[in-house]
Short mmCIF file of C-alpha atoms in Angstrom, two decimals:
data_model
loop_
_atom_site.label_atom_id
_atom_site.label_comp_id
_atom_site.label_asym_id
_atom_site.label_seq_id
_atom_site.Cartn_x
_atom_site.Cartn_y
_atom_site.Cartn_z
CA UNK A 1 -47.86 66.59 -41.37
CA UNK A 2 -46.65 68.48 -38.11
CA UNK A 3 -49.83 70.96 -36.84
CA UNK A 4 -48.56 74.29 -36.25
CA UNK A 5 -47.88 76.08 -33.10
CA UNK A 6 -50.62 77.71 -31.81
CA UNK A 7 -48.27 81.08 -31.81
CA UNK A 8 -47.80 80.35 -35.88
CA UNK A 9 -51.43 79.74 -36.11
CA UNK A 10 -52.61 82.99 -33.97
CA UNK A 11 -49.07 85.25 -36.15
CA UNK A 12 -51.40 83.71 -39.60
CA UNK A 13 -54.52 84.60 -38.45
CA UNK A 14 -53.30 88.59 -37.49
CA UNK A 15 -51.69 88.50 -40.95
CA UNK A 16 -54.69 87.48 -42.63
CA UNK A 17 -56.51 90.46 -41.08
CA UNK A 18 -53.78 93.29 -41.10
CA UNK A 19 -53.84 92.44 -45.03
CA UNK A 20 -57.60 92.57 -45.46
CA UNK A 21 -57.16 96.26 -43.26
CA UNK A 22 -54.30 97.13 -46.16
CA UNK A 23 -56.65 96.03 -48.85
CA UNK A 24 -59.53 97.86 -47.44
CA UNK A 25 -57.62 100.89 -47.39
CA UNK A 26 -56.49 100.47 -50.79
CA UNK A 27 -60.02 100.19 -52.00
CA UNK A 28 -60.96 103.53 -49.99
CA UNK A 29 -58.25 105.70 -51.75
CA UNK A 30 -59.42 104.06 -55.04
CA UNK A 31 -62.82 104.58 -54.07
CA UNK A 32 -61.77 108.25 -53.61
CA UNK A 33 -60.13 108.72 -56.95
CA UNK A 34 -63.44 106.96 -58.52
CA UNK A 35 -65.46 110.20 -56.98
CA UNK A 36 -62.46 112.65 -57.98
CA UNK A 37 -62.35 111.69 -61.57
CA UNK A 38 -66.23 111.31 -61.50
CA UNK A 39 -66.41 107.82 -62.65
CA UNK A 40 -68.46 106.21 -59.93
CA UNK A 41 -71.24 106.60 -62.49
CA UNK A 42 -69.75 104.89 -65.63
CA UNK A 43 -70.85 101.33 -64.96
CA UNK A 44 -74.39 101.94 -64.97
CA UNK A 45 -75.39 97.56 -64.10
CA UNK A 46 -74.90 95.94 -60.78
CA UNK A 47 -73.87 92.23 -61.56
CA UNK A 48 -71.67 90.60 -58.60
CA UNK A 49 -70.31 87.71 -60.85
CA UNK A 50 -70.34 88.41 -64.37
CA UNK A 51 -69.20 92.01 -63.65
CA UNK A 52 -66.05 90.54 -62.62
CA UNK A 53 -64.92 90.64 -66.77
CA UNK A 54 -64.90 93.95 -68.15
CA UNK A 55 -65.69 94.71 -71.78
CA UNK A 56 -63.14 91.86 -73.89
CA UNK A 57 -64.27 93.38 -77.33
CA UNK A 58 -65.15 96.50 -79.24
CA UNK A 59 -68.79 95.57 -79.05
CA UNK A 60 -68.83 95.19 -75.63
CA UNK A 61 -67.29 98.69 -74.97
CA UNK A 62 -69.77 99.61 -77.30
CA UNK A 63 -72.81 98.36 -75.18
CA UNK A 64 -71.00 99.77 -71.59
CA UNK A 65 -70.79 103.55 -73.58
CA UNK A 66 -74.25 103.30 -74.97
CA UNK A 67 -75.87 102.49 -71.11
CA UNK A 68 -73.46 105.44 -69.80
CA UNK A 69 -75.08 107.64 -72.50
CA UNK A 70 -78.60 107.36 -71.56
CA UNK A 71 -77.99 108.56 -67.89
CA UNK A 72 -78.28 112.39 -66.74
CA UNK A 73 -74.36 112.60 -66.03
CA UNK A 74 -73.31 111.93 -69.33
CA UNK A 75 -76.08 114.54 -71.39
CA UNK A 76 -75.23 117.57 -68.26
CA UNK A 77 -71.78 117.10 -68.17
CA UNK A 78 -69.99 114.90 -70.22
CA UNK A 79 -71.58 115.33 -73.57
CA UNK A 80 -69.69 114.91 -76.30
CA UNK A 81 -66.91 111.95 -74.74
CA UNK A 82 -65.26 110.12 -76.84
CA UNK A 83 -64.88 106.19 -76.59
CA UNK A 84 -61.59 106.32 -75.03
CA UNK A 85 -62.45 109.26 -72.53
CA UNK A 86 -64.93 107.07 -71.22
CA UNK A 87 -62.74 104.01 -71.31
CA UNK A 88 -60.71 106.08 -68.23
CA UNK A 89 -63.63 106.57 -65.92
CA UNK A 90 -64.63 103.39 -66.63
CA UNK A 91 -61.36 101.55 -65.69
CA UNK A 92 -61.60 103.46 -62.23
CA UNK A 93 -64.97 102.57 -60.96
CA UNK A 94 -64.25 99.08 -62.29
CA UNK A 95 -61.22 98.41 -60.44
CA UNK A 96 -62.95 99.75 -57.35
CA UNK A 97 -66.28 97.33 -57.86
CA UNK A 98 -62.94 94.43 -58.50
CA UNK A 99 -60.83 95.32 -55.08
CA UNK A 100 -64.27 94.83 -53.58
CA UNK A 101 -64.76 91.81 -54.80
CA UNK A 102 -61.32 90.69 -53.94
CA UNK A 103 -61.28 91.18 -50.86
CA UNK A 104 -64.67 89.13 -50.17
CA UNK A 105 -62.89 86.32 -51.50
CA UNK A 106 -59.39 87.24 -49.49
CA UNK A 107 -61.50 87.42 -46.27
CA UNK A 108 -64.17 84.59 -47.10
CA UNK A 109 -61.43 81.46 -47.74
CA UNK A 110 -58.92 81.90 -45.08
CA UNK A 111 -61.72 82.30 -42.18
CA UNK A 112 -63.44 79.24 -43.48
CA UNK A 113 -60.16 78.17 -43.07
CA UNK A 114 -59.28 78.78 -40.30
CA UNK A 115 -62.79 77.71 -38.65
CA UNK A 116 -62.15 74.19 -40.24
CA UNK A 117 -58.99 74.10 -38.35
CA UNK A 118 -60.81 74.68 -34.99
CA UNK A 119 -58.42 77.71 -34.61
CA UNK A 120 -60.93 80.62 -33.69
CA UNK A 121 -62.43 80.86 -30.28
CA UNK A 122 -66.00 81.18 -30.09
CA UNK A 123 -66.03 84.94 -29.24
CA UNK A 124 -63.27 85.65 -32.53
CA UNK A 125 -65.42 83.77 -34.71
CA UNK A 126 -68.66 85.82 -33.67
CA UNK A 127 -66.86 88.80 -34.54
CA UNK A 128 -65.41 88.10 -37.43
CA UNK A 129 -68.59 86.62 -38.63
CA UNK A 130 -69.96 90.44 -37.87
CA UNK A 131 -67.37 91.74 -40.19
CA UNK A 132 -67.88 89.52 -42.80
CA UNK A 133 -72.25 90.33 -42.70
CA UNK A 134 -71.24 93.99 -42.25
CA UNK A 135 -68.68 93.52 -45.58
CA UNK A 136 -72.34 92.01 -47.79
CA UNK A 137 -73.87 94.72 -46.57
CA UNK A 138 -71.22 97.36 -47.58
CA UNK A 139 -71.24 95.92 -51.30
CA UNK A 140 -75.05 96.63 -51.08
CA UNK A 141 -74.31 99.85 -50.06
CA UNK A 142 -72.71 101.02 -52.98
CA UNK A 143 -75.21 100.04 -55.55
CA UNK A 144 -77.26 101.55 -53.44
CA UNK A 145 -75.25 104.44 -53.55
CA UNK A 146 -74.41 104.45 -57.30
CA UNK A 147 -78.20 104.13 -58.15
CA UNK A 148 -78.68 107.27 -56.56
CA UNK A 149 -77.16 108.93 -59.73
CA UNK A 150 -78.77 107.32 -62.77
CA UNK A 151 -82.12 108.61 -63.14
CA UNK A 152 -82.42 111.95 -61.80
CA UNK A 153 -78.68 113.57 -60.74
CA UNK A 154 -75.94 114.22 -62.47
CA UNK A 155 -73.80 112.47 -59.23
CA UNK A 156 -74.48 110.57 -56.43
CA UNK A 157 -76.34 111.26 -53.25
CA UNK A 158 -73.60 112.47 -50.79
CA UNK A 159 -75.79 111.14 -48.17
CA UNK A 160 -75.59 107.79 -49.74
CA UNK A 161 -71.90 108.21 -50.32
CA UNK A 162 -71.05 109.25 -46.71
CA UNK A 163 -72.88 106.03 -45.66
CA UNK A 164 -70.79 104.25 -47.79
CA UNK A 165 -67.29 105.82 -46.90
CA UNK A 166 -68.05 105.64 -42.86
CA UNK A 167 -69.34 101.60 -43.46
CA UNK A 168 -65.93 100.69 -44.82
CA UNK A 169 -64.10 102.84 -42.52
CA UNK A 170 -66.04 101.20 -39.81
CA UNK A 171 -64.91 97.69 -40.82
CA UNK A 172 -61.29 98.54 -41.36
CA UNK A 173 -61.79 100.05 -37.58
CA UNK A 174 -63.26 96.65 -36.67
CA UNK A 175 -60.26 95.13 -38.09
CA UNK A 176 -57.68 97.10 -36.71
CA UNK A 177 -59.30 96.65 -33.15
CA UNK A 178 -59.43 92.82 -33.60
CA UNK A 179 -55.62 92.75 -34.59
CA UNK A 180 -54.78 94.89 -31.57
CA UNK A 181 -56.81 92.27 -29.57
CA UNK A 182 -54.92 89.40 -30.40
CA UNK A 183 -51.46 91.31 -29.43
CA UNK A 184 -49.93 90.40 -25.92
CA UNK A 185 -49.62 93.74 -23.58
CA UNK A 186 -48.47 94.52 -20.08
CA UNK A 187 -51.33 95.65 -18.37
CA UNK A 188 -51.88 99.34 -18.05
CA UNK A 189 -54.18 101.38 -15.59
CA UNK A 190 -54.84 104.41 -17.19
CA UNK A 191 -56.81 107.07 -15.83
CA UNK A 192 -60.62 107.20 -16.48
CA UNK A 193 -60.12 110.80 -18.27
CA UNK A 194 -57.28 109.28 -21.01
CA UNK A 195 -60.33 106.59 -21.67
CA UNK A 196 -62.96 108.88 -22.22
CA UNK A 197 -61.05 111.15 -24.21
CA UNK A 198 -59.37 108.09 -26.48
CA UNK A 199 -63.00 107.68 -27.35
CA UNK A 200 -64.21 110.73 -27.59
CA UNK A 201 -61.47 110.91 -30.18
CA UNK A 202 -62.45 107.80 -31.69
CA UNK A 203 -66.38 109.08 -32.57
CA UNK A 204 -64.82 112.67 -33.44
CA UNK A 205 -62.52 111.13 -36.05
CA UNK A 206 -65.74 109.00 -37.49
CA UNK A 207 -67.99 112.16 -37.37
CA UNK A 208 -64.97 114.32 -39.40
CA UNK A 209 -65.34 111.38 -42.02
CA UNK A 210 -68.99 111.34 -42.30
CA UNK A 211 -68.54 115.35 -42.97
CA UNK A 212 -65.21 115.12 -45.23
CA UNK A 213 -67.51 112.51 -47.35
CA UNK A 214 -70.47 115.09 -47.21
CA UNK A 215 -68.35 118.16 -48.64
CA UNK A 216 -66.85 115.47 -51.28
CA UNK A 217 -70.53 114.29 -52.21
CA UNK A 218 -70.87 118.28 -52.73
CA UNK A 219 -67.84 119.35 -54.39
CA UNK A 220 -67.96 122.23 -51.55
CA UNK A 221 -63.88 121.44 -51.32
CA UNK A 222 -63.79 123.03 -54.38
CA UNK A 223 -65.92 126.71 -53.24
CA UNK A 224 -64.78 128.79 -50.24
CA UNK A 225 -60.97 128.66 -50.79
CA UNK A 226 -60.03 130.89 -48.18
CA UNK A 227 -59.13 130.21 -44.61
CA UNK A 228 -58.92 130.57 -41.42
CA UNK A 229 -62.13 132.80 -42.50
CA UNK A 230 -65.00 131.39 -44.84
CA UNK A 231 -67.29 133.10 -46.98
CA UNK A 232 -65.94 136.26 -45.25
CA UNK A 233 -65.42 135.70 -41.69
CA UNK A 234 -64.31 132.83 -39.28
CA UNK A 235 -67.85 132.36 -38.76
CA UNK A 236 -70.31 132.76 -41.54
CA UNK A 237 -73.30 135.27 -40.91
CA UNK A 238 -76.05 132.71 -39.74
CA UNK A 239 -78.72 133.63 -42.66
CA UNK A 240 -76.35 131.50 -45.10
CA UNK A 241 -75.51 129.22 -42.78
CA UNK A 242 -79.43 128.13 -42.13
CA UNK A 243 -81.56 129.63 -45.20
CA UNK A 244 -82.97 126.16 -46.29
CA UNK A 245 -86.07 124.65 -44.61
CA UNK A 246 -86.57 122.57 -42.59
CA UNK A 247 -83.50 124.13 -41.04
CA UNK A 248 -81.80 120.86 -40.05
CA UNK A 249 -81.30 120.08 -44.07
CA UNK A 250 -78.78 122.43 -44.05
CA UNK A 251 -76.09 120.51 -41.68
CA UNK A 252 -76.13 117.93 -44.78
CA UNK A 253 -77.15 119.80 -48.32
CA UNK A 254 -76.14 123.39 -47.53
CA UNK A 255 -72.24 123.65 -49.34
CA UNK A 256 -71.32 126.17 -47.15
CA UNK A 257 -72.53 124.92 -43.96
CA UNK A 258 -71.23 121.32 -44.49
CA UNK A 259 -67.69 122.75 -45.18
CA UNK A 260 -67.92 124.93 -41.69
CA UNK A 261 -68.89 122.10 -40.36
CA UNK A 262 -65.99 120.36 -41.45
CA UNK A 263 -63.68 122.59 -40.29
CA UNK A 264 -65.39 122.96 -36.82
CA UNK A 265 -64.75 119.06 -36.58
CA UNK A 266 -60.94 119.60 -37.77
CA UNK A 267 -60.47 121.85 -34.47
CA UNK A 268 -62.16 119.98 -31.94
CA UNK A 269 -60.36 116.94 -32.86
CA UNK A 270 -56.93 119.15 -33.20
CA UNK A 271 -58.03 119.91 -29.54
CA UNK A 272 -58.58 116.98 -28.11
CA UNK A 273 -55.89 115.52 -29.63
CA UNK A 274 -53.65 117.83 -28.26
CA UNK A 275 -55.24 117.72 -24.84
CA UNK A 276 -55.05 113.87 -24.68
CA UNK A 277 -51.22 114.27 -25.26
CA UNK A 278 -50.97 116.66 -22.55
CA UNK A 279 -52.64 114.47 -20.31
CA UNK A 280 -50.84 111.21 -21.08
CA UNK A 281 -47.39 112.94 -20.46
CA UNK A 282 -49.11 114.80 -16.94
CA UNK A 283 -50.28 111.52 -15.52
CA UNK A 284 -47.36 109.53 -16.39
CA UNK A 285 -49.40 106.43 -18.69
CA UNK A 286 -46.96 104.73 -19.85
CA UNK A 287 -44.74 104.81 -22.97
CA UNK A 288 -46.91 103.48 -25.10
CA UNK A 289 -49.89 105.30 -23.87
CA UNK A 290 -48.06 108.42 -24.33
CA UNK A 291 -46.42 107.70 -27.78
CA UNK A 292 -49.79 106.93 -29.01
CA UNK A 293 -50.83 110.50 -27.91
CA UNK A 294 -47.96 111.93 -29.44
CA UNK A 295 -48.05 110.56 -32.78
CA UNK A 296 -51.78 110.87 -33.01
CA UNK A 297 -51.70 114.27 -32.05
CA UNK A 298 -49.21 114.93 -34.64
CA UNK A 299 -50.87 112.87 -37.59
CA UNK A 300 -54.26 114.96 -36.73
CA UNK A 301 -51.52 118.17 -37.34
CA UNK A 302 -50.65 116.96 -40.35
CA UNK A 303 -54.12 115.65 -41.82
CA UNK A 304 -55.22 119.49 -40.98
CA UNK A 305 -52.40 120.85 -42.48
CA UNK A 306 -53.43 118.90 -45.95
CA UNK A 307 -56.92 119.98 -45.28
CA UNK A 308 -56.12 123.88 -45.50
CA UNK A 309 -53.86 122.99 -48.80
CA UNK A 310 -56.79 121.24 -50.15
CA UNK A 311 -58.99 123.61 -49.83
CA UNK A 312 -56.72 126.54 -50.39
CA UNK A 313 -55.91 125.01 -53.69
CA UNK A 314 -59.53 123.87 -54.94
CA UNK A 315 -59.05 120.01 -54.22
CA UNK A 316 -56.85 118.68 -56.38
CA UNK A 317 -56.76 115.15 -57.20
CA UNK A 318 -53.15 114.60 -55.59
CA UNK A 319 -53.99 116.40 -52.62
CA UNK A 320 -57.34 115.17 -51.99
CA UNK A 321 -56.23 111.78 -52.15
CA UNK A 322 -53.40 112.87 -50.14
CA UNK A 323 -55.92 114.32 -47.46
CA UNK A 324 -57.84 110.90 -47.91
CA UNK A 325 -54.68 108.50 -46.85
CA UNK A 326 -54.02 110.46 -43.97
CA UNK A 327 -57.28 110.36 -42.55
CA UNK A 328 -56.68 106.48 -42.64
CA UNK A 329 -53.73 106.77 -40.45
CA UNK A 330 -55.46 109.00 -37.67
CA UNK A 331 -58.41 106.52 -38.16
CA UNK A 332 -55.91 103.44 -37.01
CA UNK A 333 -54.08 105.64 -34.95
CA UNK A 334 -56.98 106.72 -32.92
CA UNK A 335 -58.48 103.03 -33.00
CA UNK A 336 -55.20 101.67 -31.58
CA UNK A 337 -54.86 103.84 -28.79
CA UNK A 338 -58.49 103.60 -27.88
CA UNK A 339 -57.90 99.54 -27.84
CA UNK A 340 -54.54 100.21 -25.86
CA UNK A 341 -56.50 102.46 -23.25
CA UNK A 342 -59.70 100.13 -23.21
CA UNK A 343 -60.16 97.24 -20.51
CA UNK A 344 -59.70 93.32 -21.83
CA UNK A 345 -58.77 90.05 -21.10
CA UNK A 346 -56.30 88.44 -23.43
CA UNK A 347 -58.12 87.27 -26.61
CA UNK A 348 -54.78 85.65 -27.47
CA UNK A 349 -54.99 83.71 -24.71
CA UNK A 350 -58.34 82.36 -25.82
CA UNK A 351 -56.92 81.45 -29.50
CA UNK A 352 -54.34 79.05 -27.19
CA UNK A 353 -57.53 77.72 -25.52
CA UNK A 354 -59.42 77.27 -28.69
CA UNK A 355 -56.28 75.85 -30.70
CA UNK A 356 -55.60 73.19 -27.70
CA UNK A 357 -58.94 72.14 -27.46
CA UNK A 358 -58.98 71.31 -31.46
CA UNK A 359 -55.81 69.36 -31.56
CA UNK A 360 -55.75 65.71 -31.30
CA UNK A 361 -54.95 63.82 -28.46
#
């Protein structure tokens, strides 16, 4: 057998990973039909491996709608379901738990691959390893999360559930970044503004998604349907902003302050965005510097442009989810052009190192 080029091995190994990125994003918009349709609560048992079948008979079903039944979601607001209404929420938080699942397994085999081969560099294969730990820990996570609601809620904790959305946003960034890292460039000397606002960008975007997963944990998409003013003005007075005590419980479990905050987030980064633009056209960047400006500035348009029809409409499922995928491209846009802007030697370089040094003779 002929060993592959080390430019076929290094074009498999980004493949590998922008898949796992498409998967992960797959599983975020499912994810964020699960919590539209309010079926994150319908499997009520974590089992990693024999939750893999769902139920395969009548009794089974049975069994899965009498454990649903005894939890506070089902007496406050679904009372009354019949087998086959629960059968639909059901399907969606099990296909959710199943994507997560699959992708474990998609990214588990081809790395141990792939480290058999001697085709990783040491640095790759620490990060990647990283991932892999911070991918256990994200399946933790959302029992974690899910537990929240069976004993005392009628849905889950949106703290819990912001954790969980940011974590697998966070390794679909790491992803994305690792991809980018493996890509040839021309080397670019950007200006130490363009870096610091490619980040600042990067944290604003994860900071929106912590808040867009706090005002979903809330339902407060679906109160205040005005805008540009809210609850009466542009500003709300500050005595509904800040009523609960200790004050700061208000930035996460006050409706109305969590959706301001929102919004406040949507125009900084609308800002910025537009600002960073600006500046990559003023001080010449480069073209890739400046389309990256461009079309991020223009995706952040657009995401807030699906944000106002959200809300204006009450959050319907198609635009929600709509608002959702979106976020996902300024998430890898912004993550790309921070990579582009930040300093680094040529990690594909080091996969021809590593690859060399594992061949034979």
């Amino acid at each position: 057998m002929i060993a592959p080029t080390d430019t076929v091995t290094n074009r498999a190994i980004r493949w590998w990973l922008v898949s796992i990125a498409a998967l992960i994003a797959i599983m975020v918009l499912v994810g964020g039909a699960t919590r539209l349709t309010e079926s994150g609560l319908s499997i009520v048992e974590w089992k990693p491996v024999a939750g893999v079948l769902p139920p395969l008979d009548q009794e089974q079903w049975a069994r899965a709608f009498e454990a649903y039944q005894k939890i506070p979601q089902y007496h406050e607001l679904n009372a009354g379901m019949s087998l086959g209404e629960f059968k639909t929420i059901f399907w969606w938080e099990w296909s959710h738990r199943l994507l997560g699942r699959a992708i474990g397994v998609a990214y588990l085999l081809p790395f141990l691959w792939f480290m058999w081969r001697g085709a990783l560099a040491p640095e790759l294969r620490r990060r990647l390893w990283i991932i892999f730990g911070l991918g256990g820990l994200q399946g933790a996570v959302g029992w974690w999360m899910v537990a929240s609601g069976l004993s005392q809620r009628v849905e889950v904790s949106q703290y819990r559930l912001a954790t969980h959305l940011v974590l697998a946003l966070l390794i679909y960034a790491a992803i994305v970044w690792t991809v980018r890292r493996l890509s040839e460039r021309r080397p670019l000397a950007p200006s130490f503004r363009l870096k610091v606002t490619s980040v600042t960008l990067l944290v604003l975007t994860f900071v929106q998604l912590y808040l867009g997963a706090l005002v979903a944990g809330l339902r407060a998409g679906k109160i205040y349907n005005t805008w540009p003013e809210i609850d009466g003005g542009f500003i709300p007075a500050t005595e509904r902003l800040f009523f609960e005590t200790p004050w700061w419980r208000n930035l996460f479990d006050n409706s109305l302050t969590v959706q301001f905050e929102h919004r406040m987030a949507a125009y900084a980064l609308f800002v910025f965005a537009v600002l960073h633009a600006f500046d990559a056209i003023r001080s010449r960047a480069g073209s890739s510097v400046v389309n990256g400006a461009l079309w991020l500035a223009v995706m952040i348009t657009v995401q807030a442009t699906l944000g106002i029809l959200t809300l204006l409409n009450a959050a319907p499922i198609d635009l929600a989810l709509a608002h959702q995928g979106v976020a996902i491209v300024v998430l890898t846009l912004t993550v790309l052009q921070a990579e582009r802007l930040a300093a680094r030697r040529s990690e594909k370089r080091s996969q021809k190192l590593a690859y060399a040094a594992a061949r034979p003779g």
